[in-house]
PDB file of C-alpha atoms in Angstrom:
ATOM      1  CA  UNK A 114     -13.858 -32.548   6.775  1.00  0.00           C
ATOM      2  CA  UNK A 115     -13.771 -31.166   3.284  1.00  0.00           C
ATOM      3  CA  UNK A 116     -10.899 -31.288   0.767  1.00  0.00           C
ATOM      4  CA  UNK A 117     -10.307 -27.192  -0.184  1.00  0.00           C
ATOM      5  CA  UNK A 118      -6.792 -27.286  -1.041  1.00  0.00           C
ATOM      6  CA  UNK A 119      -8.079 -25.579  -4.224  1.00  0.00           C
ATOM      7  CA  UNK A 120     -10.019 -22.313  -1.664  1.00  0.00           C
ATOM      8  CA  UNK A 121      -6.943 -22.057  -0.165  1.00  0.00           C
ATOM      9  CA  UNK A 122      -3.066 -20.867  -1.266  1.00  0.00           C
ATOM     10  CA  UNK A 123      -2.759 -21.402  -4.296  1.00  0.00           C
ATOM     11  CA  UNK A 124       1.354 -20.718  -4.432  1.00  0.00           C
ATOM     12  CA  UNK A 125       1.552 -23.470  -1.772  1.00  0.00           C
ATOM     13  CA  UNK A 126       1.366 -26.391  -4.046  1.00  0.00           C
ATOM     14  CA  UNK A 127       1.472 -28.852  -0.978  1.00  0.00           C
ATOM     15  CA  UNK A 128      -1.836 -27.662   0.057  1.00  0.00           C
ATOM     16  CA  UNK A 129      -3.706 -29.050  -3.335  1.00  0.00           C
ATOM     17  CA  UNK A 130      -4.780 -32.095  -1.557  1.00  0.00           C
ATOM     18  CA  UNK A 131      -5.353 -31.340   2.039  1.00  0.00           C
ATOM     19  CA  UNK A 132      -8.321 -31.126   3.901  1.00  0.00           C
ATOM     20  CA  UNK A 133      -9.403 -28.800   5.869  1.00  0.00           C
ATOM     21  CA  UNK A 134     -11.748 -28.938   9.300  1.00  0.00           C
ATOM     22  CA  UNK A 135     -14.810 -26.395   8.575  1.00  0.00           C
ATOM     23  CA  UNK A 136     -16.532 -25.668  12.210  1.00  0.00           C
ATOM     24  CA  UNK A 137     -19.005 -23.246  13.576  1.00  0.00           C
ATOM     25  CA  UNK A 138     -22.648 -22.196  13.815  1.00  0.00           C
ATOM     26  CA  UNK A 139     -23.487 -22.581   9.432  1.00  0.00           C
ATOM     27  CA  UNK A 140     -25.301 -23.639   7.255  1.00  0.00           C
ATOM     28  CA  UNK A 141     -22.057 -24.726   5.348  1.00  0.00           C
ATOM     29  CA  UNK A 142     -23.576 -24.676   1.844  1.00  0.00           C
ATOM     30  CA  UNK A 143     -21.054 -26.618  -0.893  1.00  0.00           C
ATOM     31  CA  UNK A 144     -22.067 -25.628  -5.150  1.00  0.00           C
ATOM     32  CA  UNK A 145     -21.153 -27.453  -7.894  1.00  0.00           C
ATOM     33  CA  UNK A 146     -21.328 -26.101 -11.490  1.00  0.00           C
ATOM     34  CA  UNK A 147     -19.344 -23.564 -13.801  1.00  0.00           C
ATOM     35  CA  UNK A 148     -16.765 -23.641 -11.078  1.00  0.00           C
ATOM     36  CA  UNK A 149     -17.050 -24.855  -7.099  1.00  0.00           C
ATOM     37  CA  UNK A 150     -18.727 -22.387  -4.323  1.00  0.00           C
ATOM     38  CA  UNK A 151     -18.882 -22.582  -0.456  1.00  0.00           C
ATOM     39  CA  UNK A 152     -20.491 -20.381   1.587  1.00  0.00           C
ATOM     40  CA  UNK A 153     -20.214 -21.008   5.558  1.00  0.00           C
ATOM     41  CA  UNK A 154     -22.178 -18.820   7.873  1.00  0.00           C
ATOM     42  CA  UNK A 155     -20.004 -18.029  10.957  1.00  0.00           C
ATOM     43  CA  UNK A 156     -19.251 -17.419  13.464  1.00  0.00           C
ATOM     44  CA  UNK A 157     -17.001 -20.516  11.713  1.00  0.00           C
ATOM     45  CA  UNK A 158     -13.267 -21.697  11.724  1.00  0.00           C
ATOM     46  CA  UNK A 159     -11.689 -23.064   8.992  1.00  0.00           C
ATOM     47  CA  UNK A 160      -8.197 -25.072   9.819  1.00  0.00           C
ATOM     48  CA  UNK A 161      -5.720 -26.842   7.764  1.00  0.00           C
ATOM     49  CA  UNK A 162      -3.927 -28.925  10.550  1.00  0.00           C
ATOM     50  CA  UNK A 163      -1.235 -29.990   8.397  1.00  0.00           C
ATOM     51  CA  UNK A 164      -0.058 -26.528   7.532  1.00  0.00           C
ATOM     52  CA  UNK A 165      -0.701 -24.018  10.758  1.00  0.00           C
ATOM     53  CA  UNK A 166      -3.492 -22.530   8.653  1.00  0.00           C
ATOM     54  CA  UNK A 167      -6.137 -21.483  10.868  1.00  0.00           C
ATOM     55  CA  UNK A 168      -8.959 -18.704   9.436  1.00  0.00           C
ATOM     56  CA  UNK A 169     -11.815 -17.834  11.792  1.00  0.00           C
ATOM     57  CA  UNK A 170     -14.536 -14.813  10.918  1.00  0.00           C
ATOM     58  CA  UNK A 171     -17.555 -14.212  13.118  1.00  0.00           C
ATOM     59  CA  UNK A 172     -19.605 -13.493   9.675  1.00  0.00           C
ATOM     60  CA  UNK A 173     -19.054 -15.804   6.940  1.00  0.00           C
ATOM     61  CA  UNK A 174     -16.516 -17.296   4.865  1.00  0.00           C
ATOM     62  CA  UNK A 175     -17.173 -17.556   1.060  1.00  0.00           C
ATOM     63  CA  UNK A 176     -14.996 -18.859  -1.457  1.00  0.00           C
ATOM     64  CA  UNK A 177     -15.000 -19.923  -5.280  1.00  0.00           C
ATOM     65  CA  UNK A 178     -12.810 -22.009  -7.367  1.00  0.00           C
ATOM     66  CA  UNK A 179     -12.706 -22.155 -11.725  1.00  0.00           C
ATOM     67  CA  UNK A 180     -10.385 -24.807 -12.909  1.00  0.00           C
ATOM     68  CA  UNK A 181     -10.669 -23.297 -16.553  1.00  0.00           C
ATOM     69  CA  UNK A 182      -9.088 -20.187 -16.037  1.00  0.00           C
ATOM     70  CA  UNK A 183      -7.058 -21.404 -12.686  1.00  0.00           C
ATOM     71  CA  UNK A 184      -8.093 -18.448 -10.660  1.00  0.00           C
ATOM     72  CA  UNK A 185      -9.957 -18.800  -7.598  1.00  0.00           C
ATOM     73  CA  UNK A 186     -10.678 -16.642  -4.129  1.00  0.00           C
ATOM     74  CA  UNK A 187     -11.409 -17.003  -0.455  1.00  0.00           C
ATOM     75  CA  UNK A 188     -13.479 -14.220   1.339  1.00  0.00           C
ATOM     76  CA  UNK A 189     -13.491 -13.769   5.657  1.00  0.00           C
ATOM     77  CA  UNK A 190     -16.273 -11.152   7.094  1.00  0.00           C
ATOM     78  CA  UNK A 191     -16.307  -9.904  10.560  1.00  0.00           C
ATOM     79  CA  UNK A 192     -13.488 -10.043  12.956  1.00  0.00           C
ATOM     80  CA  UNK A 193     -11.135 -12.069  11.062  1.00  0.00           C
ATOM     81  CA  UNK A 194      -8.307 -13.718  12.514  1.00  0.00           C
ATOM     82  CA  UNK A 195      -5.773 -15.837  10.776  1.00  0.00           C
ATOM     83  CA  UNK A 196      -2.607 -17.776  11.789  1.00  0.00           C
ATOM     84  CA  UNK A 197      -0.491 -19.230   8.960  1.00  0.00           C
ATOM     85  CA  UNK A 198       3.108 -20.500  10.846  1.00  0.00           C
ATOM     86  CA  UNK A 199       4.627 -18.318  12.864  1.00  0.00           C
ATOM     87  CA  UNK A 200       2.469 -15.111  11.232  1.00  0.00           C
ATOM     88  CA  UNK A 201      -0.888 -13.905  13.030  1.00  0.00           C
ATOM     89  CA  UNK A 202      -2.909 -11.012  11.160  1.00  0.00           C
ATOM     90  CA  UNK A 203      -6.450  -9.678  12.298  1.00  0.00           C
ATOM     91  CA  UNK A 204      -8.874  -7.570   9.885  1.00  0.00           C
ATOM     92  CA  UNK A 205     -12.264  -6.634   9.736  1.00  0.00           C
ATOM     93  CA  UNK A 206     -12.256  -8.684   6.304  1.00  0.00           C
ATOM     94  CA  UNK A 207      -9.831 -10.649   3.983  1.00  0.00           C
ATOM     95  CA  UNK A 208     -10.267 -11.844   0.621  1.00  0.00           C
ATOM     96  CA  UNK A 209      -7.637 -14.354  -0.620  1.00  0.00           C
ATOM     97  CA  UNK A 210      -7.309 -14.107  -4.646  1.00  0.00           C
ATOM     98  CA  UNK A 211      -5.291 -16.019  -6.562  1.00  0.00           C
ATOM     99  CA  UNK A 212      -4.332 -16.990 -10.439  1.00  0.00           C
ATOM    100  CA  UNK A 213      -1.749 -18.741 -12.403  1.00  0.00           C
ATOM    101  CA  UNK A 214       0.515 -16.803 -15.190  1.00  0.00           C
ATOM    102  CA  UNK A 215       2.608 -18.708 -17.430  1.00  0.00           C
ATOM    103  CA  UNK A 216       2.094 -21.754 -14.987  1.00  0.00           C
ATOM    104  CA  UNK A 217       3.331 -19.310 -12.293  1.00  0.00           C
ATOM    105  CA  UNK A 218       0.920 -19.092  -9.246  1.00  0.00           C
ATOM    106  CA  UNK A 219      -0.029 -15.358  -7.433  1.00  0.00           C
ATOM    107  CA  UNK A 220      -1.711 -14.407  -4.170  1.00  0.00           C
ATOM    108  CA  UNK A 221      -3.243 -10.881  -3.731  1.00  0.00           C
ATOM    109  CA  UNK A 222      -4.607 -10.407  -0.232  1.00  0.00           C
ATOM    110  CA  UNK A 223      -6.884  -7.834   0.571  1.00  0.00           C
ATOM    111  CA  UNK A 224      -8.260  -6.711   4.078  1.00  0.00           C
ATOM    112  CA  UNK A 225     -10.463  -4.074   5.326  1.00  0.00           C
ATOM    113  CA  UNK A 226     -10.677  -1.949   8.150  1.00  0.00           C
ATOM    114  CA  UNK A 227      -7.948  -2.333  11.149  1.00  0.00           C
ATOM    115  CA  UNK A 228      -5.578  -4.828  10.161  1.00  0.00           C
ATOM    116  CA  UNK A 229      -2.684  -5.723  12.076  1.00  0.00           C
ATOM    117  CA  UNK A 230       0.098  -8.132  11.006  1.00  0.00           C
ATOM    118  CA  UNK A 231       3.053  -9.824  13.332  1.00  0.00           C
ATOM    119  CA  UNK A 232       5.518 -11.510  11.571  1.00  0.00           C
ATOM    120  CA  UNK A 233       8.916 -13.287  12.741  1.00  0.00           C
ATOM    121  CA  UNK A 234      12.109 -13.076  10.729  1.00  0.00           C
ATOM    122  CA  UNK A 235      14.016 -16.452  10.381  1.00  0.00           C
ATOM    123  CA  UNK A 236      15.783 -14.855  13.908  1.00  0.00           C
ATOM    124  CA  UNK A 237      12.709 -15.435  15.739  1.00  0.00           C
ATOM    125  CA  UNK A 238      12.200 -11.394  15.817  1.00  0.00           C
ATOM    126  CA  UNK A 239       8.570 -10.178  15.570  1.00  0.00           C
ATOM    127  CA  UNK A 240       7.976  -7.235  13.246  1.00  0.00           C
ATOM    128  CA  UNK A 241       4.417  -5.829  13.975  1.00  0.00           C
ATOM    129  CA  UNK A 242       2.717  -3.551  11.029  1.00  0.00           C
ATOM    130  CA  UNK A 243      -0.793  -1.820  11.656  1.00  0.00           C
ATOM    131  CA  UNK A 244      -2.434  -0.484   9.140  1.00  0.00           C
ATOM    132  CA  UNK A 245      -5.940   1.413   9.854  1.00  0.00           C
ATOM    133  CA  UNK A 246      -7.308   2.108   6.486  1.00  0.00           C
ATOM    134  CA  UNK A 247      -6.087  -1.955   5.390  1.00  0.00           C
ATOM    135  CA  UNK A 248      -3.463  -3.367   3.038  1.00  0.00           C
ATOM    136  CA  UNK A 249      -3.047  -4.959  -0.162  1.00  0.00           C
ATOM    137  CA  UNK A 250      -0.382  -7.720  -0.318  1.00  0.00           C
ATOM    138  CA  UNK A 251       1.015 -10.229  -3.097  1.00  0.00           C
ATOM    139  CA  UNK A 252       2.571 -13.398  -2.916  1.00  0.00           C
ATOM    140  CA  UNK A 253       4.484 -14.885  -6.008  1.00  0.00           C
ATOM    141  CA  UNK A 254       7.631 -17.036  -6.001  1.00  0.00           C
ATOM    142  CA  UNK A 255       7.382 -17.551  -2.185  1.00  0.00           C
ATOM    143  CA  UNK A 256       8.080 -13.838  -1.788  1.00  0.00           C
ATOM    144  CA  UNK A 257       6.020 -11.474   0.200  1.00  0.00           C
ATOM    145  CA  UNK A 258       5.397  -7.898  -0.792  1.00  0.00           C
ATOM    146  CA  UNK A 259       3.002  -5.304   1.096  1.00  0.00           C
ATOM    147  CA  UNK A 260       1.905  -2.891  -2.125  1.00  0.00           C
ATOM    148  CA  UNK A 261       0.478  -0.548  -0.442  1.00  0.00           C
ATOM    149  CA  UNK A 262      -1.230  -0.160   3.594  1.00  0.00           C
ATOM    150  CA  UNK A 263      -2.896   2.969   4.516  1.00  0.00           C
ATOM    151  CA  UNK A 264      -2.633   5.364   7.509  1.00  0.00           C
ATOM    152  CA  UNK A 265       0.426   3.004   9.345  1.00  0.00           C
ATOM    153  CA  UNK A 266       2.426   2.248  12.385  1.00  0.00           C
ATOM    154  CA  UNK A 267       5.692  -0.091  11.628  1.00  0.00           C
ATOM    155  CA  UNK A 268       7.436  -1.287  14.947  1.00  0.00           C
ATOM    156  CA  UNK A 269      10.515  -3.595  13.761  1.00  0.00           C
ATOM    157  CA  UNK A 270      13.096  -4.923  17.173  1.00  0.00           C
ATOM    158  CA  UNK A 271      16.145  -4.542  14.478  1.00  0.00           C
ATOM    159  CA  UNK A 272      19.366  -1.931  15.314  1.00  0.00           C
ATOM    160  CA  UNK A 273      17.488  -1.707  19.075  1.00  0.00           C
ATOM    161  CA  UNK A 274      14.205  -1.055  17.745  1.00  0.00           C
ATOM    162  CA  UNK A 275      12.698   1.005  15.403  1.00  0.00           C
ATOM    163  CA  UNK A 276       9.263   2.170  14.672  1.00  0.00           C
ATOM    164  CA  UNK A 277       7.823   4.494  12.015  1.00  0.00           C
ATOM    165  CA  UNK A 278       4.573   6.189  11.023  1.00  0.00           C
ATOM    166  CA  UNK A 279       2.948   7.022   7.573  1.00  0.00           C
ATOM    167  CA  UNK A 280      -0.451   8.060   5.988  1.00  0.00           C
ATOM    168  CA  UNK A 281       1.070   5.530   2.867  1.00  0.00           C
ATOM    169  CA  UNK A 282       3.225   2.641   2.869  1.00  0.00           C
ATOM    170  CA  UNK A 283       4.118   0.880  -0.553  1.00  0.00           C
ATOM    171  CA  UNK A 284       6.302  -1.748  -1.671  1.00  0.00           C
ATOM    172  CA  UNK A 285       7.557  -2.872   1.765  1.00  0.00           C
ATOM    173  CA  UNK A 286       9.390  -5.892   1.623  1.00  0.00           C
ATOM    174  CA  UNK A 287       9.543  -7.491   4.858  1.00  0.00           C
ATOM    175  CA  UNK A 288      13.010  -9.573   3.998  1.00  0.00           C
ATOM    176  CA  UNK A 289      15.304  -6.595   3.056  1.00  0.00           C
ATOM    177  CA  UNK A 290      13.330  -3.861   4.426  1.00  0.00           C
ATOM    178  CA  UNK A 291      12.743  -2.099   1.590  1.00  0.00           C
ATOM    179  CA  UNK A 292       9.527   0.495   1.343  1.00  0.00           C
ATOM    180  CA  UNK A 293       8.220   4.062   0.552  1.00  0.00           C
ATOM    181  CA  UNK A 294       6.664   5.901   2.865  1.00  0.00           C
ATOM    182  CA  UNK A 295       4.670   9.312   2.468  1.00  0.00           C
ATOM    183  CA  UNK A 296       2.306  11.574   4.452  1.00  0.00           C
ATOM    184  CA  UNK A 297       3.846  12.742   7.646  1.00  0.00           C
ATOM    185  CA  UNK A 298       6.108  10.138   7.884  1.00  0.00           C
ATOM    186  CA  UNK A 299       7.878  10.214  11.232  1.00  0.00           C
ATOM    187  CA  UNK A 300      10.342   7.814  12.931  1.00  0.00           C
ATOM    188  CA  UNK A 301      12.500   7.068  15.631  1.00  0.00           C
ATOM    189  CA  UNK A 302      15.163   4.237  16.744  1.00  0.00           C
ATOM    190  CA  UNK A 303      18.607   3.642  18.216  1.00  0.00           C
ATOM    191  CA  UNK A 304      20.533   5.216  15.694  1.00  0.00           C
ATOM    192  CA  UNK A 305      18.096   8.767  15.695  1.00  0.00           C
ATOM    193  CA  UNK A 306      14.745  10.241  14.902  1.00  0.00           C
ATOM    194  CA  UNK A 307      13.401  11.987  12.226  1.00  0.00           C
ATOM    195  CA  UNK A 308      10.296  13.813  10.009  1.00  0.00           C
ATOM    196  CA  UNK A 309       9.724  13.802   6.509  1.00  0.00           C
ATOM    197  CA  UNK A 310       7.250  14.385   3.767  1.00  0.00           C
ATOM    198  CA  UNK A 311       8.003  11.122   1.696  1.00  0.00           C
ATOM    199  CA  UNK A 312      10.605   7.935   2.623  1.00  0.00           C
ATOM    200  CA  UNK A 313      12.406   5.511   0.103  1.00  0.00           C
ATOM    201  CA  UNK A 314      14.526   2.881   1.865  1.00  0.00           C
ATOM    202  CA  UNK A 315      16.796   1.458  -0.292  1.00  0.00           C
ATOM    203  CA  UNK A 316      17.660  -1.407   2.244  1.00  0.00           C
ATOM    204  CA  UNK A 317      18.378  -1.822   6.070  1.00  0.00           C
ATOM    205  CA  UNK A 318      21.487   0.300   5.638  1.00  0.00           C
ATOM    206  CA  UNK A 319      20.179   3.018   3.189  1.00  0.00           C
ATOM    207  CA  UNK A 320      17.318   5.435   3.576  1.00  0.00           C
ATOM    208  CA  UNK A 321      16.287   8.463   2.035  1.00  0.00           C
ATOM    209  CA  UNK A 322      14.567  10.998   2.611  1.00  0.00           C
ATOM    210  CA  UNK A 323      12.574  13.857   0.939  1.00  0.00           C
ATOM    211  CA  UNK A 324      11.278  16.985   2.625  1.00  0.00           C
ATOM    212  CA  UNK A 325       8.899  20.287   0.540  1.00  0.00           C
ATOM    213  CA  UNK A 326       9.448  23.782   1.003  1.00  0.00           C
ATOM    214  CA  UNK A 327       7.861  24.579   3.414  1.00  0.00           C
ATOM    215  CA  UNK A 328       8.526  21.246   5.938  1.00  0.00           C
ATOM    216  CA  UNK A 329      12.143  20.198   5.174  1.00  0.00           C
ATOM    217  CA  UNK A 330      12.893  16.761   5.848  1.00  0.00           C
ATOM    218  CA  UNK A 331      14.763  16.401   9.493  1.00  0.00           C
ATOM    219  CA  UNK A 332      16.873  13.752  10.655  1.00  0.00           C
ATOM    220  CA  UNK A 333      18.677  13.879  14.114  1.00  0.00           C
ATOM    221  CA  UNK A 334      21.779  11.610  15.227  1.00  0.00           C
ATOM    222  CA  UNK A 335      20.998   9.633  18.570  1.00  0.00           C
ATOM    223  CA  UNK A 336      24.063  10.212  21.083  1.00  0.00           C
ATOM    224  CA  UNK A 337      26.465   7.570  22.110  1.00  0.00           C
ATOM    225  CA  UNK A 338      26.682   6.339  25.539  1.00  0.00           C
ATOM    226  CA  UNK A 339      28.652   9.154  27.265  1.00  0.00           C
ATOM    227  CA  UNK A 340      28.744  11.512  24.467  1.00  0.00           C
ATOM    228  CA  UNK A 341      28.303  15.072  25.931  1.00  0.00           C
TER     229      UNK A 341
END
């Protein structure tokens, strides 16, 4: 066991002290210096019992620490997988950065390649977001905001069910459903169907949507239940 409560979340201030179980094929090779290194050839697992962390890559998994400017990352290559509480997300890499602002701490994650993501809503409901090209996320203040994810497909089980497609996807916040969407952005649910050239929803209840000359935006009404 080694103590990497610094390689790991950095806005989780519960993990500084943990330790976390480092298994797999390695060498597992620890620096010490102008700021800590490990670098752990995989295939390897890295868990945090404690916390429903679990981070496995069939590559490597590299990270670095510097106490002097409190900034730090963790690095996954080759079929990553990662479980943190009720969240599972799989990429062909991730890379964990994080740094502290006016004694404020902030996450960007990276990924690479396919990534998928399935989160649950404090319902239980599983919201499932793939995103072909990869994603860039932040964390700060416990709040969790996809910036931008490339070439998507958004299935949410809200209003009956609703899923989307987009070439771009920025800003989505999981909690109130806010986004933007451009690039052939198509979708379809209980309450109707529709096509546009660029989406901004506002919230659950208000969306918007933006059409060009020469492909209109389109939206069509679903039926009620014995509606001619």
């Amino acid at each position: 066991r080694v103590e990497v409560g610094r390689f790991l979340v950095a806005s989780r201030p519960e993990l500084a002290g943990e330790r976390a179980e480092l298994t797999g094929k390695g060498p597992l090779v620890l620096t010490r210096g102008n700021g800590d290194r490990i670098d752990f050839t995989g295939p390897a697992r890295l868990e945090v019992p404690g916390q429903a962390f679990v981070m496995t890559a069939s590559e490597r998994i590299l990270g670095r620490d510097d106490e002097t400017t409190q900034s730090g990352e963790m690095t996954a290559v080759g079929a990553v997988a990662l479980d943190y509480g009720a969240n599972h997300m799989t990429s062909d890499g991730l890379n964990l950065a994080w740094s502290t602002r006016e004694g404020k701490p902030r996450v960007v994650a990276s990924t690479t390649g396919v990534t998928t993501l399935q989160a649950k809503d404090p319902n239980g409901r599983t919201a499932a977001t793939v995103a072909r090209g990869g994603m860039t996320a932040s964390i700060a203040n416990d709040k969790l905001v996809v910036e931008e994810a490339f070439d998507v497909d958004m299935t949410s089980p809200e209003e009956g069910g609703l899923h989307a497609r987009a070439a771009v996807v920025r800003n989505l916040d999981p909690e109130s459903r806010r986004f933007e969407a451009e690039g052939g952005v198509t979708f379809d649910s209980s309450r109707g169907s529709g096509t546009a050239d660029r989406v901004v929803a506002k919230s659950r209840d208000e969306v918007r949507l933006y059409g060009t000359i020469t492909k209109p935006a389109d939206y069509d009404f679903a039926k009620d239940v014995g509606d001619p």
